[in-house]
């Protein structure tokens, strides 16, 4: 066998270098950092699941009996086979088994994202119920969170930029005020003004009464019209938060040496603003964004209740009223997963945003 | 007062002969406690290829002067009077967009804290390139990425760095390397004047020497004038042709480096040089008695009189001395030389 030596032109050697880099990247990052992060994520989810398994059992209440008693009260008398009935349901839900078996089944079910049956809406499953409302919440709150992040961060950046047009400083007062008002109060105010006083927008709901959800343009427009007030209440209340944080970071950036040097280099103002000031001030903001995306599910329970929006918050509210432990548990589990997922995403993407943070062992 | 000071000499030949002429420059900070005169009537002139060092204690106005030369004085500071001629053009009168064009092109800064003077989230080469790109006069002449890459590599080579450094982030570089990158940026458009504001602070002695040698080599290659700001007399002695001594916002003495060290004229300069430790003979360490004045309440008359050993009673505390040429190429502001004219 003779060895074939290939003379590479400089173009391919750059490609080869990139390839080698990609390989090293894979080994170093995936082999270590990301893998560890994912393990940690699973650990957190397991721990939290265990906690939500134990806590309801410490309350001493029996959800099946509670539910049956409630029904019996409504019916006006206690049926004779009450104890039998309770036992049958407990058997059906697996609540008669020893606690460790229950725990094992619970974890196994969770691993397959099976959150069990609903008690209040039996025989519908918790998965079914949560999924129905999840779409609404993520659709509304996901969009709203990102929108308010973009608007708030940009206006904050301009507030903290000495060379921004003078009228921007008048934004500061209103933003500060709005950020101090809880969004559910803002929601009430908006409902009163724009739905009750001037009937511009609908009072409540995610779409018109009597409509069946479908994929028509008409329905989409209805959804949009119904979403405007809840969205506005959250956006108005939270852009102040983003703007104030960003403004503070921008002011800090002005004092740093690299900003002076950027000016000494005679760079165009736009480049200094975007690539130097904003880019660096954005780092803490993105962490906050990821974390607030993690709390999207719980973020606006009150707003959903005010607007009777068919989202998770409203479902949770119903579940608590009907003491449907399984739905509550499923909801908490979803919150845990989404928070842990957000943290995981921050951990993994942050080194891409800030080169000083390295993917390193541990 | 019609003696031949740097200012008057400059006015006559501001355009042709000198790269940089500073005329009676005053930079004041308006504070709630009063006006701080950080630079108070400084005049100097630099020829192409000349190396001038400005020395003085902290708070003597060196860095304020450096920032004023770049016209980067930040509020509450402002240039209240005086002129700065850069290649014959008075930059104190320029609009900001015009001034922006001159920065890096005509006058470049090698910053003080090279540790933090690079953008932490940008690769080194992009930080060299963006300065070049933002000074392209005509959009059509924008160099392509290949040409830019080439220019970056050449610049890095000139400051003694390998092309790999271009792909690195600032935090991956040592202090000396960062300072070299800062120098590569400063020379990227072959400026007429380089302002080096304590370029070696925060570096160790060995690296300091290397950096100064590199700066010297670059300056010779460009035939640029350099203003070196610092307080390390040893470093200054090795690097500069001329030395200016600043005290409380004023230039108290200016002259060729050799003469300043062997025969200082101003009492402050004398004390400054006597306070330097000497390797040859073992002697008692001498400091300068007293403290530098607060710039809010400057002493009457000569600002140095409360600490001056050669204090002339009746004159020094009442009359401010004129800054004048007392010998060929030697300028000072001191009553001891009031009658002496070059």
XYZ file of C-alpha atoms in Angstrom:
704
model
C 0.000 0.000 0.000
C 1.337 3.369 -0.903
C 0.284 6.335 1.030
C -1.499 8.946 -0.961
C -0.641 12.450 0.045
C -3.199 14.942 -1.028
C -2.072 18.488 -1.375
C -4.960 20.542 -0.209
C -5.549 23.958 -1.679
C -6.089 26.594 0.959
C -9.857 26.579 0.446
C -10.372 23.016 1.591
C -7.957 23.377 4.436
C -10.254 26.011 5.872
C -13.119 23.573 5.467
C -11.065 20.873 7.118
C -10.274 23.223 9.937
C -13.940 23.904 10.396
C -14.598 20.180 10.359
C -11.947 19.547 12.990
C -13.379 22.383 15.010
C -16.848 20.890 14.751
C -15.509 17.547 15.921
C -13.738 19.058 18.869
C -16.841 21.083 19.625
C -18.932 17.932 19.618
C -16.612 16.019 21.886
C -16.084 18.853 24.323
C -19.599 20.192 24.421
C -21.926 17.302 23.902
C -19.673 14.908 25.729
C -19.488 17.095 28.743
C -21.389 20.213 29.283
C -24.711 19.609 27.560
C -24.863 16.020 28.753
C -24.352 17.100 32.335
C -26.929 19.836 31.979
C -29.494 17.375 30.636
C -28.796 14.955 33.461
C -29.256 17.752 35.930
C -32.517 18.706 34.240
C -33.849 15.148 34.593
C -32.771 15.075 38.212
C -34.640 18.295 38.978
C -37.786 17.024 37.285
C -37.634 13.738 39.180
C -37.086 15.468 42.509
C -39.950 17.858 41.966
C -42.236 15.043 40.813
C -41.499 13.153 43.989
C -42.404 16.210 46.011
C -45.711 16.637 44.210
C -46.410 12.953 44.796
C -45.819 13.222 48.528
C -47.417 16.554 49.392
C -51.066 15.752 48.550
C -50.739 12.525 50.514
C -49.664 14.490 53.564
C -52.889 16.476 53.443
C -54.815 13.440 54.685
C -57.676 14.092 52.323
C -59.065 11.441 50.047
C -59.869 13.004 46.694
C -62.221 10.178 45.659
C -64.251 10.390 48.843
C -64.310 14.176 48.630
C -65.673 14.011 45.146
C -68.257 11.383 46.003
C -69.338 13.280 49.084
C -69.740 16.377 46.982
C -71.916 14.508 44.524
C -73.886 12.983 47.394
C -74.473 16.388 48.892
C -75.750 17.590 45.567
C -78.021 14.563 45.332
C -79.322 15.240 48.832
C -78.679 11.844 50.438
C -75.892 9.382 51.044
C -76.368 6.261 49.039
C -76.057 2.940 50.824
C -73.154 1.606 48.789
C -71.014 4.693 49.398
C -68.050 2.891 50.948
C -68.123 0.256 48.204
C -68.260 2.886 45.547
C -65.286 4.733 47.038
C -63.314 1.501 47.201
C -64.141 0.666 43.589
C -62.940 4.049 42.384
C -59.820 3.863 44.540
C -59.054 0.517 43.036
C -59.609 1.923 39.613
C -57.223 4.829 40.260
C -54.764 2.481 41.949
C -55.079 4.289 45.290
C -55.561 1.052 47.261
C -52.071 -0.244 46.488
C -49.121 0.143 48.867
C -47.550 3.602 48.662
C -44.268 2.533 46.983
C -46.196 0.751 44.238
C -48.269 3.880 43.774
C -45.052 5.896 43.618
C -43.476 3.512 41.113
C -46.545 3.642 38.880
C -46.709 7.401 39.205
C -43.097 7.870 38.085
C -43.481 5.329 35.274
C -46.605 7.106 34.060
C -44.906 10.474 34.250
C -41.987 9.156 32.228
C -44.522 8.453 29.481
C -46.191 11.836 30.095
C -49.310 10.092 31.320
C -50.806 12.294 34.001
C -53.700 9.982 34.765
C -57.471 10.503 34.711
C -59.243 13.629 35.801
C -61.503 13.251 38.802
C -63.835 16.128 38.123
C -64.169 15.522 34.410
C -63.867 11.724 34.481
C -63.449 9.881 32.112
C -61.398 12.605 30.350
C -57.703 12.370 31.083
C -55.585 15.128 32.581
C -53.416 15.073 29.437
C -56.464 15.804 27.329
C -57.652 18.669 29.472
C -54.234 20.250 29.869
C -53.437 19.952 26.175
C -56.656 21.713 25.230
C -55.852 24.734 27.349
C -52.078 24.641 26.867
C -52.413 25.778 23.255
C -54.280 28.883 24.320
C -51.884 29.809 27.089
C -48.726 29.258 25.088
C -50.230 31.040 22.099
C -51.205 34.073 24.123
C -48.446 34.264 26.702
C -45.580 33.070 24.568
C -46.304 35.733 21.982
C -46.936 38.382 24.574
C -43.754 37.632 26.525
C -41.600 37.847 23.414
C -43.363 40.981 22.200
C -42.963 42.783 25.480
C -39.340 41.682 25.684
C -38.579 43.145 22.268
C -40.488 46.384 22.816
C -39.278 46.824 26.383
C -35.648 46.023 25.669
C -35.475 48.333 22.680
C -37.096 51.232 24.477
C -34.875 50.605 27.492
C -31.807 50.629 25.257
C -32.856 53.948 23.752
C -33.651 55.341 27.215
C -30.127 54.565 28.309
C -28.491 55.920 25.161
C -27.305 59.517 25.448
C -27.541 60.123 21.722
C -31.129 58.917 21.358
C -33.706 61.534 20.349
C -34.667 63.723 23.301
C -38.336 62.763 23.382
C -37.440 59.239 24.483
C -36.840 60.434 27.999
C -40.557 61.162 28.353
C -41.118 57.411 28.057
C -39.410 56.804 31.361
C -42.187 58.048 33.667
C -45.055 56.107 32.065
C -42.974 52.935 31.851
C -42.008 53.168 35.502
C -45.631 53.724 36.496
C -46.969 50.886 34.364
C -44.379 48.451 35.681
C -45.590 49.164 39.217
C -49.216 48.262 38.432
C -50.079 44.550 38.733
C -51.246 43.260 35.368
C -54.554 41.879 36.657
C -55.505 45.368 37.835
C -54.556 46.670 34.428
C -56.676 43.873 32.981
C -59.717 44.959 34.986
C -59.193 48.548 33.922
C -58.914 47.585 30.261
C -62.016 45.397 30.432
C -63.946 48.202 32.040
C -62.815 50.782 29.495
C -62.630 48.955 26.192
C -65.123 46.132 26.630
C -67.705 47.537 29.024
C -67.747 51.318 28.498
C -66.827 51.335 24.825
C -67.640 47.956 23.371
C -64.617 47.808 21.090
C -63.393 44.433 22.251
C -65.253 41.387 23.582
C -65.700 41.055 27.332
C -64.317 37.564 27.785
C -63.438 34.239 26.228
C -60.927 33.082 23.635
C -63.387 33.191 20.736
C -67.011 34.031 20.104
C -69.741 32.205 22.003
C -71.246 29.383 20.007
C -68.262 29.152 17.676
C -66.578 25.810 17.082
C -62.800 26.084 16.802
C -61.617 25.454 13.238
C -58.869 26.646 10.933
C -60.777 29.359 9.101
C -59.691 32.960 8.657
C -62.858 34.085 10.369
C -62.005 32.090 13.460
C -58.411 33.323 13.466
C -59.590 36.931 13.405
C -61.937 36.215 16.278
C -59.122 34.716 18.299
C -57.003 37.779 17.598
C -59.788 40.150 18.644
C -60.306 38.245 21.858
C -56.593 38.150 22.583
C -55.974 41.874 22.295
C -57.154 42.981 25.730
C -55.462 40.207 27.742
C -52.323 40.712 25.659
C -52.331 44.468 26.172
C -52.711 44.138 29.923
C -49.638 41.920 30.146
C -47.558 43.847 27.601
C -48.239 47.215 29.212
C -47.399 45.892 32.648
C -44.217 44.107 31.658
C -42.453 46.340 29.109
C -41.586 48.601 32.008
C -39.765 45.731 33.686
C -37.724 44.989 30.553
C -37.090 48.638 29.796
C -35.823 49.492 33.271
C -33.446 46.527 33.364
C -32.105 47.315 29.936
C -31.717 50.998 30.692
C -29.669 50.202 33.765
C -27.392 47.906 31.772
C -26.968 50.473 29.006
C -25.943 53.134 31.499
C -23.393 50.740 32.983
C -22.053 50.051 29.491
C -21.467 53.764 28.815
C -18.806 53.832 31.472
C -16.852 50.852 30.221
C -13.491 51.166 28.522
C -14.539 49.433 25.334
C -17.231 52.042 24.740
C -14.652 54.839 25.012
C -12.412 52.902 22.656
C -15.291 52.377 20.221
C -15.715 56.134 20.064
C -11.999 56.710 19.773
C -12.080 54.378 16.784
C -14.479 56.820 15.155
C -17.134 54.187 14.616
C -20.557 55.168 13.348
C -23.055 55.813 16.114
C -25.348 53.049 14.887
C -22.601 50.466 15.094
C -21.563 51.548 18.582
C -25.171 51.352 19.693
C -25.934 47.930 18.235
C -22.681 45.996 18.292
C -21.072 47.448 21.387
C -23.629 48.848 23.829
C -26.776 46.887 23.060
C -25.038 43.587 22.369
C -23.323 43.621 25.748
C -26.264 45.005 27.670
C -28.453 42.254 26.237
C -26.655 39.406 28.044
C -28.475 39.612 31.396
C -31.720 40.402 29.581
C -31.711 37.126 27.677
C -31.316 35.169 30.891
C -34.334 36.948 32.269
C -36.244 36.280 29.043
C -35.623 32.551 29.184
C -36.681 32.424 32.803
C -39.842 34.371 32.144
C -40.646 32.072 29.231
C -40.346 29.285 31.770
C -43.052 30.863 33.868
C -45.385 31.429 30.919
C -47.708 28.678 32.137
C -48.310 30.267 35.517
C -47.636 33.802 34.372
C -51.160 34.940 33.861
C -53.540 32.774 35.812
C -55.217 35.913 37.065
C -55.469 37.514 33.641
C -56.997 34.347 32.266
C -59.476 34.296 35.096
C -60.384 37.957 34.559
C -60.936 37.392 30.849
C -62.203 33.819 31.247
C -59.627 32.912 28.675
C -59.716 29.176 27.873
C -56.065 28.750 28.911
C -54.257 26.751 31.568
C -54.806 29.356 34.236
C -58.537 29.098 33.865
C -58.377 25.295 33.883
C -56.321 25.392 37.069
C -58.847 27.729 38.629
C -61.656 25.275 37.790
C -59.621 22.326 39.041
C -58.966 23.995 42.374
C -62.633 24.822 42.763
C -63.578 21.203 42.051
C -60.582 19.929 44.080
C -59.382 17.850 41.161
C -56.015 16.793 42.560
C -54.920 15.086 39.396
C -55.311 18.156 37.250
C -53.556 20.322 39.818
C -50.754 17.782 39.977
C -50.533 17.656 36.210
C -50.431 21.415 36.043
C -47.658 21.653 38.634
C -45.740 18.990 36.759
C -46.053 20.965 33.520
C -44.822 24.095 35.280
C -41.850 22.237 36.689
C -40.904 20.822 33.329
C -41.203 24.145 31.570
C -39.142 25.982 34.197
C -36.452 23.337 34.210
C -36.472 23.339 30.415
C -36.046 27.114 30.327
C -33.094 26.886 32.688
C -31.608 24.147 30.560
C -31.940 26.300 27.457
C -30.271 29.253 29.201
C -27.435 27.021 30.348
C -26.859 25.647 26.893
C -27.236 28.839 24.863
C -25.507 31.312 27.160
C -21.985 30.356 26.100
C -23.020 31.099 22.514
C -24.060 34.616 23.493
C -21.175 35.370 25.798
C -17.878 33.823 24.695
C -16.416 34.380 28.154
C -18.708 31.707 29.539
C -17.134 28.444 28.526
C -18.588 25.010 28.152
C -16.487 23.425 30.786
C -16.564 20.351 32.929
C -18.809 20.368 35.925
C 3.338 89.077 26.831
C 4.875 88.643 23.431
C 7.612 86.166 24.081
C 8.052 83.331 21.637
C 5.997 80.627 23.299
C 4.970 77.415 21.697
C 1.574 78.930 21.108
C 2.786 81.879 19.113
C 5.316 79.787 17.289
C 2.541 77.406 16.444
C 0.208 80.049 15.135
C 2.752 81.110 12.567
C 3.363 77.623 11.257
C 0.337 75.692 12.393
C -0.578 74.282 9.041
C 2.591 73.051 7.417
C 5.252 72.064 9.854
C 3.385 70.524 12.762
C 1.179 67.475 13.030
C -0.525 68.710 16.138
C -0.668 72.111 17.745
C -2.447 72.739 21.031
C -3.060 76.344 21.899
C -4.050 77.527 25.360
C -6.382 74.543 25.820
C -8.731 74.662 28.786
C -10.912 71.747 29.813
C -13.182 72.344 32.782
C -15.555 70.114 34.686
C -18.682 71.762 35.989
C -19.511 70.129 39.303
C -21.980 71.103 42.003
C -18.998 72.104 44.159
C -17.601 74.409 41.518
C -15.555 74.399 38.345
C -12.653 71.969 38.192
C -9.959 73.226 35.876
C -8.504 69.878 34.846
C -6.567 71.302 31.916
C -5.857 74.971 32.329
C -4.096 76.712 29.499
C -1.874 74.062 27.942
C 0.033 74.841 24.754
C 2.277 72.501 22.848
C 3.267 71.562 19.321
C 4.367 68.316 17.733
C 6.248 67.682 14.518
C 5.785 64.510 12.486
C 7.838 61.682 13.901
C 8.235 63.369 17.242
C 7.666 61.594 20.543
C 6.404 63.761 23.329
C 5.822 62.389 26.783
C 3.547 64.079 29.266
C 4.225 63.209 32.878
C 2.621 64.252 36.112
C 0.921 62.961 39.212
C -2.591 61.509 39.170
C -5.054 64.321 38.736
C -2.609 66.589 36.958
C -4.823 66.575 33.869
C -2.875 64.229 31.614
C -5.722 61.908 30.735
C -8.201 64.772 30.453
C -5.828 66.318 27.937
C -5.589 63.042 26.020
C -9.376 62.755 25.821
C -9.656 66.402 24.735
C -7.180 65.760 21.917
C -9.512 63.003 20.659
C -12.362 65.417 21.344
C -13.956 62.783 23.529
C -14.393 64.974 26.580
C -17.541 63.785 28.325
C -19.986 65.868 30.341
C -19.666 67.392 32.892
C -16.332 68.150 31.238
C -16.071 70.493 28.300
C -13.459 72.299 26.289
C -14.051 75.877 27.347
C -11.254 77.595 25.441
C -8.285 77.036 23.209
C -7.613 75.401 19.893
C -6.356 72.026 18.739
C -4.925 72.036 15.229
C -4.646 68.590 13.700
C -2.759 68.872 10.456
C -3.669 72.529 10.302
C -7.405 71.976 10.924
C -8.900 73.299 14.136
C -10.779 70.298 15.489
C -12.411 72.232 18.329
C -14.638 73.821 15.679
C -15.619 70.624 13.857
C -19.084 69.123 13.878
C -19.295 65.657 15.416
C -19.662 63.716 12.108
C -16.528 65.381 10.729
C -14.670 64.706 13.954
C -15.718 61.073 13.814
C -14.070 60.795 10.399
C -10.811 62.155 11.796
C -10.646 59.728 14.702
C -8.556 56.707 13.790
C -7.919 58.266 10.368
C -5.850 61.216 11.598
C -5.622 60.784 15.347
C -5.776 57.431 17.100
C -5.886 56.400 20.725
C -3.943 53.605 22.354
C -6.053 53.261 25.464
C -5.144 53.145 29.107
C -6.909 50.030 30.231
C -6.214 47.677 27.380
C -7.616 44.966 29.611
C -11.157 46.169 29.064
C -10.877 48.323 25.996
C -11.877 45.560 23.602
C -15.467 44.486 23.121
C -15.751 41.179 25.040
C -18.262 39.594 22.664
C -16.504 40.339 19.364
C -13.634 38.495 17.749
C -10.440 40.525 17.488
C -10.479 40.720 13.713
C -13.972 42.166 13.620
C -12.875 44.852 16.036
C -10.068 45.811 13.656
C -12.294 45.578 10.601
C -15.149 47.713 11.894
C -12.861 50.697 12.346
C -11.668 50.334 8.755
C -15.196 49.879 7.402
C -16.602 52.920 9.169
C -13.961 55.125 7.569
C -14.495 54.092 3.984
C -15.148 57.405 2.271
C -16.996 55.941 -0.684
C -19.380 53.024 -0.360
C -18.237 51.630 -3.702
C -14.687 51.334 -2.436
C -15.643 49.057 0.453
C -12.978 46.382 0.545
C -14.199 42.797 0.182
C -13.854 40.296 2.988
C -10.741 38.731 1.493
C -8.960 42.060 1.318
C -10.027 42.907 4.864
C -8.773 39.587 6.164
C -5.464 40.295 4.499
C -5.249 43.753 6.036
C -6.042 42.380 9.485
C -3.298 39.788 9.164
C -0.790 42.428 8.051
C -1.725 44.692 10.953
C -1.460 41.836 13.438
C 1.935 40.914 12.029
C 3.117 44.497 12.434
C 2.359 44.435 16.152
C 3.951 41.006 16.489
C 0.843 38.838 16.648
C 0.011 35.771 14.581
C -3.083 35.645 12.333
C -4.756 33.151 14.713
C -5.212 35.977 17.213
C -7.718 37.552 14.821
C -10.113 34.684 15.396
C -9.867 34.885 19.167
C -11.997 36.694 21.683
C -10.416 39.311 23.962
C -10.697 37.149 27.070
C -8.475 34.557 25.416
C -5.580 37.031 25.161
C -2.989 38.085 27.721
C -2.695 41.705 28.811
C 0.252 42.323 26.517
C -1.535 40.749 23.558
C -4.594 42.887 24.159
C -2.403 45.975 24.193
C -0.889 44.852 20.900
C -4.348 44.434 19.420
C -5.171 47.951 20.632
C -2.056 49.182 18.825
C -2.985 47.303 15.656
C -6.344 49.079 15.720
C -4.671 52.436 16.346
C -2.374 52.150 13.323
C -4.956 50.575 11.022
C -5.498 53.796 9.058
C -1.981 55.256 9.432
C -2.879 58.216 11.631
C -0.901 61.446 11.821
C -0.971 61.488 15.614
C -1.114 58.619 18.097
C -2.217 59.401 21.627
C -0.987 56.693 23.969
C -2.675 57.122 27.338
C -0.592 55.117 29.810
C -0.436 52.185 27.408
C 1.569 50.059 29.801
C -0.342 50.479 33.023
C -1.434 47.111 34.394
C 1.327 45.272 32.513
C 4.428 43.719 34.026
C 7.813 45.338 33.499
C 9.092 42.966 30.831
C 5.935 43.304 28.765
C 5.977 47.079 29.303
C 9.357 47.291 27.608
C 8.252 45.140 24.669
C 5.111 47.169 24.185
C 7.036 50.433 24.188
C 9.516 49.049 21.676
C 6.678 47.961 19.410
C 4.999 51.332 19.746
C 8.282 53.040 18.864
C 8.783 50.838 15.818
C 5.253 51.461 14.576
C 5.618 55.186 15.091
C 8.823 55.264 13.052
C 7.205 53.267 10.279
C 4.333 55.727 10.026
C 6.347 58.844 10.823
C 3.480 59.687 13.151
C 3.732 61.988 16.117
C 3.178 60.268 19.445
C 1.956 61.749 22.668
C 2.778 59.350 25.448
C 0.952 59.937 28.674
C 2.404 58.320 31.734
C 3.898 58.705 35.138
C 6.725 56.230 34.837
C 9.763 58.490 34.380
C 12.036 55.586 33.467
C 9.804 54.431 30.643
C 9.400 58.008 29.449
C 13.154 58.598 29.458
C 13.698 55.607 27.195
C 10.934 56.427 24.764
C 10.453 60.150 24.324
C 12.340 62.908 22.502
C 10.730 65.627 24.546
C 9.100 65.645 27.959
C 6.344 67.879 29.260
C 5.685 68.025 32.990
C 2.147 68.722 34.132
C 1.061 69.962 37.519
C -2.509 70.827 38.551
C -3.773 71.137 34.998
C -0.878 73.233 33.777
C 2.203 72.446 31.761
C 5.012 73.661 34.019
C 7.973 72.628 31.911
C 8.710 71.256 28.460
C 12.041 70.370 26.920
C 14.256 67.726 25.321
C 14.339 64.566 27.392
C 18.110 64.653 28.006
C 18.082 68.192 29.284
C 15.030 67.689 31.447
C 16.746 64.837 33.268
C 20.215 66.419 33.575
C 19.188 69.986 34.186
C 15.562 70.452 35.171
C 14.482 74.088 35.390
C 11.201 74.107 37.276
C 11.481 73.282 40.990
C 8.710 70.685 40.614
C 10.579 68.902 37.828
C 13.737 69.005 39.948
C 11.974 67.382 42.878
C 10.326 64.843 40.584
C 13.671 63.752 39.181
C 15.409 63.766 42.561
C 12.709 61.483 43.899
C 13.575 58.788 41.366
C 15.436 55.875 42.892
C 18.997 55.518 41.613
C 20.741 52.237 40.932
C 24.327 53.560 41.188
C 24.307 55.271 44.538
C 22.475 54.400 47.668
C 20.732 57.465 49.035
C 17.823 58.478 51.149
C 14.504 58.304 49.371
C 13.239 61.819 48.831
C 9.613 62.656 48.221
C 7.987 65.948 47.381
C 6.651 67.592 50.543
C 2.967 68.335 50.699
C 0.129 67.079 48.529
C -1.070 68.092 45.087
C -3.764 70.765 45.437
C -7.413 69.997 44.920
C -8.370 71.391 41.553
C -11.447 73.022 43.059
C -9.459 75.478 45.132
C -6.143 76.145 43.474
C -3.535 78.134 45.348
C -3.204 81.769 44.362
C -0.324 82.845 42.184
C 1.816 79.921 41.121
C -0.092 76.707 41.786
C 3.071 75.016 43.055
C 4.111 77.713 45.537
C 2.894 75.996 48.744
C 5.223 73.048 48.072
C 8.039 74.932 46.378
C 11.496 74.989 48.016
C 12.616 78.015 45.968
C 9.499 80.024 46.825
C 9.989 83.790 46.339
C 7.979 85.610 48.983
C 5.745 88.354 47.721
C 5.781 87.116 44.133
C 4.949 83.447 43.909
C 1.787 83.528 46.029
C 0.333 86.549 44.225
C 1.372 86.435 40.581
C 0.889 83.455 38.278
C 4.058 82.887 36.287
C 3.961 83.009 32.500
C 4.764 79.943 30.489
C 7.629 81.021 28.258
C 10.717 79.885 26.463
C 13.626 80.605 28.742
C 16.327 78.847 26.770
C 16.366 77.417 23.262
C 13.815 74.583 23.177
C 13.175 74.932 26.896
C 9.902 76.293 28.159
C 8.794 76.666 31.740
C 6.476 78.664 33.926
C 8.425 79.812 36.964
C 9.275 83.186 38.456
C 12.872 82.061 38.915
C 13.318 82.552 35.197
C 11.112 85.615 34.852
C 13.878 87.871 33.642
C 15.516 85.262 31.441
C 14.665 85.294 27.770
C 15.857 82.985 25.137
